[in-house]
Structure formats: C-alpha cells, structure tokens
Amino acid sequence: MDTGPPGEPRKFDPKFRGPIHNRHCTDVICCVIFIVVILGYIALGVVAWVHGDPRKVIYPTDSYGQFCGQKETLNENKTILFYFNILKCASPVVLINLQCPTTQLCVSKCPDRFATYIDVQASYRYKPDQWNYFRQFCKPGFNNPRKSVAQVLRDEDCPSMIIPSRPFLKRCFPDFSTKNGVLTVANQTTFKDGGGKTRNVTDLREAANGINNVLDARSIGVKIFEDYAISWYWILIGLFIAMMLSLLFLVLLRFTAGVLFWIFIFGVIGIIGYGIWHCYWEYDHLKGIPGSDLTVYDIGFQTDFKVYLQLRQTWLAFMIILCGVEVIIILMLIFLRNRIRIAIALLKEGSRAIGYIMSTLFYPIVTFILIAICISYWAVTAVFLATSGEPVYKVMANQTLCKYANLTCDPETFNTTNVTKLCPGAQCTFAFYGGESLYHKYIFIFQLANAFVFLWLVNFAIALGQCTLAGAFASYYWAYRKPADIPLWPLFSSFGRAIRYHTGSLAFGALILAIVQLIRVILEYLDHKLKGTQNSFTRFLLCCLKCCFWCLEKFLKFINRNAYIMIAIYGKNFCTSARDAFYLLMRNVVRVAVLDKVTDFLLFLGKILVAGGVGVLAFFFFTQKIPVFAQEVPTLNYYWVPLLTVIIGSYLVAHGFFSVYAMCVDTLFLCFCEDLERNDGSTAKPYFMSASLHRILGKKKLSPKKAVG
C-alpha cells in the first residue's frame, strides 16, 4: 500500500477495503518491555505483601508498637486505644493521624466513670473494686497502689485520671454531650484532673468541638447508609432509565443532530442580538443625564462596579463587543456552513454505525473493569509498601526546647537514660514503621514505581478500548455496502487484532502519556510542599511548568487517540500512525475544529438532558410528588442522598455511552478524510462514504452499486 511521503495525500489502492487483516506485530521491543514491567510489578506486589502488614493501618498501635486486638498476643482482647492524658492531644486529627505526647495503651473497653489515681490510691484498702477497675487502664502488670503518686505520674504507670469515654475509630474519646446548651461529660460539667484541681469540662472544648464534629459525621454516615439500604433498588431503576435515555438520545441524533445544533446557534444569535438592543437602549436612555458622559478614565477605579453602569461609554463598549461577536458568528456560519453540515452528517452517521454495532455501547464496562483492577492492585500494593518495616520509636517531649525531641529511642532502656531528667515528661513512644535494610531504604522509590506502572496500565487500558472501538467503527465505514459488507463480530475481531498485533504500540503510547502524568504528579507534590515558601520565583516557575505539562498531556491525549485509530485501520507502529494521523488532521484542520466543537456541544447537551431529566424524575419521586407512586416511596432520612446518587450516576452512565459515540465520530472522520484523499467517486475509485455525506460534498454521483447499498 503506497501511502506517499509524509504530509502528502495517500494514493489510491484498489485492494484497500478498510482495516487491514494481514498484519504483523508492531513495536515489539516496547511490548517485551511492557510484559517485563508487568512481571516486575507483580514481583513488587509479592515482596510488598511479604513485608507489609495492613493491620498497621487498620488497627491502632500502642506506645510499644503493638496492635490493639492482634491475635495470639496479650492485646488480643484489647481492641481499643486509650490515652493516659487526652488533654495533651490538641485535636482528633492528632489522635488519629499523628502521635499524641502521652502514653497510649490497648484496653478492652473505655472508662465509664470519673476517677483519679489520688482518690483510688487513698481508698484501695477498703474499696479494692475501685482499684481493680482503675488499674486495667494502667500499664500491663502494674499493681502497686502503694507507689507514690509523684513516681507513678512521672513514670506514667497509670493515668492521673479517667473520664467517661466511648469508642470511636477504635479509640477512646470523651463522652461529650450538650445539655440545655451546656457542654457536659456524662452529664457533669466539672471533673478532677488528678492533680488536686477541679476543672470545668469547657477546658476540653478544643478537643470537644472537633470530636463532636466527627461524631456528628458518624451519625450522618449511619443515616446515609440506612438511606442507601432502603432505596438501592430505586437508584438502580433510575440508572436503568438513564441508560435507556442515553440509548434513545444516540438513536435520535441520527434525526435531530442538525435541528439541535441550529436551534442552539440561532438561540445564541438571538440572545446576543437582544444584548445589542439592550445596550443601545441603555446608551440612549442615559443621554442628557448629568455625569453620564464621563469616561472610565475620568472616574478611575471604583470598587462599586455599579458606578460604571451609569456611564454611556460603558454601554457603548458593551454594544461594540457584542456586535463584534455577532458578526464573527454570522461570518463563521456563512464561510463554514458546508463544514458544519459535514460535521452534522458525521454525527448522524455515527448514530447509524452504533445502531449496526450495538455491542460497542457496552465495551466501556470492559475498560471500567480493567481500570478497577489496576486501581485495586495499586492501592493494595501502596498500603503494603507503606506498612513495611519494624516499629520505630521517637522521643515525644512536652517541652518545645527539648533537644532530644523526635530523636529515635529504645523503649526498653529509655528510663535509664538522662532524657527523662533533662526533659521532664518525655516519653519514648511508637512513631512509625521503617527499617535500615536495603528494601526499607528504597520504599519511596518503590512507591514511585508503583504509581508510575499504575499510570501506565491505566493508560494502556484506555488505549486498548480506543483502538478496539476504532477498529470496529472503521470496519463499518469501509464496508462498501452497508450493512451487508460489515464483517461478523467486528468488535471482537478488532479486540483480538489490538491484543495480538498492537500491544507494543498501545503500550508505547501509554508509556509516553504516563511519563508526562508522573511528572505532573511530582510537580503537584512539590507545589504542595512549597506552598508556604516566600520565594515568588520558585512558585512562578512551578506554575509555568504545571501549565506546560498540562497542555502537553492534553496534546498527547489528542495525538494518541488519533494514532490508535490509524493503528486500528492500517496496523502500523505507533510513531508512523501518530505521524500519519497528525498530517491528515493538519490537512483538514478546519474540519477538525468544527467537528470537535459540534460534537462536544451535542454530547454535553445529551449528558445534561439525561442527568437533568432523570434527576427531575427522581426528585418528584423521592419527595412523593408523583401520586401514582406516593405509597412506594421509602421513608428516608435525607432524600437528597439517593437523588444525588441518581443524578451523578446518570451523568456517568451517559458519559460512558457518549464516549463510545465520540470515538465513533472521530474514527468516521479520519476514515472520511482518508476516503476523500484516496478516491474521487468514480467507478474505478468509488467513495465509501454514505450518500448523505456525498451529497453535501457536491461531487459526482455515486456508482450504481454504491447507490443501491
């Protein structure tokens, strides 16, 4: 097949009849590298699973690095983390995500009463039950009530106080509540702090505010779960309606694409025309009013923008701008009318193609499953990598000037050092999991590799879907007699060709995109870390780099998408296909721009119509405003929960269907451009395009055989 030099139209090939079937493997080296990387990725996951332990994320860890609730340990029945002095913890965020500078123990249940160590020690002889209850919140094995209070609190053998608490996120939080607008703990407004002082519960307000918000969120979460539990089948019905509406919209585009587009265009022209008239009316109405003839320069900058609306010059400027926009739109419609008609005809042809190959509408499910597998594997591997290592302990000091703060320590020998003397109250507590081995030193590199391969695999799954759909729709376009010449099972045949021959090419395109995306992730990370810096040049440079790589990613996605279409048709390698697609698009750049905007508008309109229509129906249903179904509506805590789910789900369903349609239109467009360059409509070189497209071009008549088909 003679393709001609780069940038030149292709020569006619009498044997060409659509997607090439006699293919060979392309980009074999990249295919081999891709397979090796996948095997290495599996090996990385295995190594991470061997060294990692997700229980380090799921279960809380005490000051000794032991899991609360870990089986076959002393903490097996102690599933809740207890803080000796919760006043040292600034907020729930510190309690959950960071280390609080106080001893933390695993307990079987949270305290349910007020008590102080001083009171319990004074009465342990004649009230042993109180001591037995209190000491379950002391360090394991401690049972010496005769030890002085000062020594106990210094060594943190026991907490100075316990307060009624309840477990949340497997941690003991004070049992805050509000009574008659007053903050209380177990219906009390004061408590003893264990140091001989009586304190008000409001001393815990900083922690209470955050904890109450978290607890309120938990309550809302439970109610939302209940709403989902009793309305899930109605949600599924709403999504099914969205699917049917999406299918109906795609079918109707064959007949309504032109009508919808021209209604929108003339609507815009009418709105702008009204804007011009209104600006002229305001301009004329202000004539003769004192101060209206001043210029914007005369009044300078004003924070109240209504001042500018009192000037004739402002309305004159608005009128000139709107007139310019109106003229531009009208001129574009005049000079681009034929290309707009071609774009609309291609949209109708796309609807017809999907009608013949309905299986393509459900291919996004395959892509969704592949991406879901990639996300799951990446997330699990990331968790296991993050939880690899041995417990690392650091000095947690109350004093900000302690020179030993945040230094590593050994909990077994910590009390024999001078740290406790130089930094009173300092503790050797568990900080995180790490290690000194070669594996642990390169955990960060492994995490980067995990993220990079994840991006590569996701982009490959998307590329596979685009190439598969392009091959199926290309087989439709290049069928001389439609639908008689459309091959059997075009979607499955295209999928097989993509996997068998072009895995390397798809992986190559996905690799380029993954590299750019990883760089963008790194730039976002650096920008987040440098947010507080005062170096304006660094921030400006980062902003420029982020913008450049964002544009580069968008450009690469556009090139890759069209390269995959050319791969599906001709079976060439990625670079050649990308070059051919680029030159073909540049030779038809105006058509590309018009088709892209017309398609984007109609598909966006379709998504809004589907999501909005189903959303309105769901709103009337869940608010019991449809009398026929009023008795069927479930009793909900928040009707907006299933309503938002239906609206968002409907939009995503419509997006899935319309993404297939967009790929169909792009494929048909490239095939259309190829058809124009290869053929001239004669009997020797007939067009493969539909009769409607041929009529718009105004070329010579189709051959009799084609006209019949």
PDB file of N, CA and C in Angstrom, residues 177-184 189 202:
ATOM      1  N   SER A 177     -21.412  15.569  75.457  1.00  0.00           N
ATOM      2  CA  SER A 177     -22.800  15.788  75.074  1.00  0.00           C
ATOM      3  C   SER A 177     -23.171  17.209  75.493  1.00  0.00           C
ATOM      4  N   THR A 178     -24.284  17.665  74.980  1.00  0.00           N
ATOM      5  CA  THR A 178     -24.757  19.016  75.304  1.00  0.00           C
ATOM      6  C   THR A 178     -26.092  18.917  76.020  1.00  0.00           C
ATOM      7  N   LYS A 179     -26.189  19.566  77.189  1.00  0.00           N
ATOM      8  CA  LYS A 179     -27.411  19.534  77.982  1.00  0.00           C
ATOM      9  C   LYS A 179     -27.846  20.965  78.246  1.00  0.00           C
ATOM     10  N   ASN A 180     -28.990  21.310  77.659  1.00  0.00           N
ATOM     11  CA  ASN A 180     -29.512  22.678  77.785  1.00  0.00           C
ATOM     12  C   ASN A 180     -28.497  23.711  77.307  1.00  0.00           C
ATOM     13  N   GLY A 181     -27.779  23.355  76.258  1.00  0.00           N
ATOM     14  CA  GLY A 181     -26.800  24.270  75.693  1.00  0.00           C
ATOM     15  C   GLY A 181     -25.484  24.301  76.419  1.00  0.00           C
ATOM     16  N   VAL A 182     -25.310  23.450  77.445  1.00  0.00           N
ATOM     17  CA  VAL A 182     -24.073  23.420  78.228  1.00  0.00           C
ATOM     18  C   VAL A 182     -23.322  22.147  77.902  1.00  0.00           C
ATOM     19  N   LEU A 183     -22.013  22.282  77.644  1.00  0.00           N
ATOM     20  CA  LEU A 183     -21.187  21.123  77.334  1.00  0.00           C
ATOM     21  C   LEU A 183     -20.977  20.286  78.591  1.00  0.00           C
ATOM     22  N   THR A 184     -21.215  18.980  78.488  1.00  0.00           N
ATOM     23  CA  THR A 184     -21.062  18.083  79.643  1.00  0.00           C
ATOM     24  C   THR A 184     -20.342  16.821  79.225  1.00  0.00           C
ATOM     25  N   THR A 189     -20.468  18.834  84.500  1.00  0.00           N
ATOM     26  CA  THR A 189     -19.794  19.981  83.895  1.00  0.00           C
ATOM     27  C   THR A 189     -18.397  20.200  84.456  1.00  0.00           C
ATOM     28  N   THR A 202     -15.331  22.665  79.968  1.00  0.00           N
ATOM     29  CA  THR A 202     -15.003  23.558  78.853  1.00  0.00           C
ATOM     30  C   THR A 202     -13.505  23.595  78.571  1.00  0.00           C
TER      31      THR A 202
END
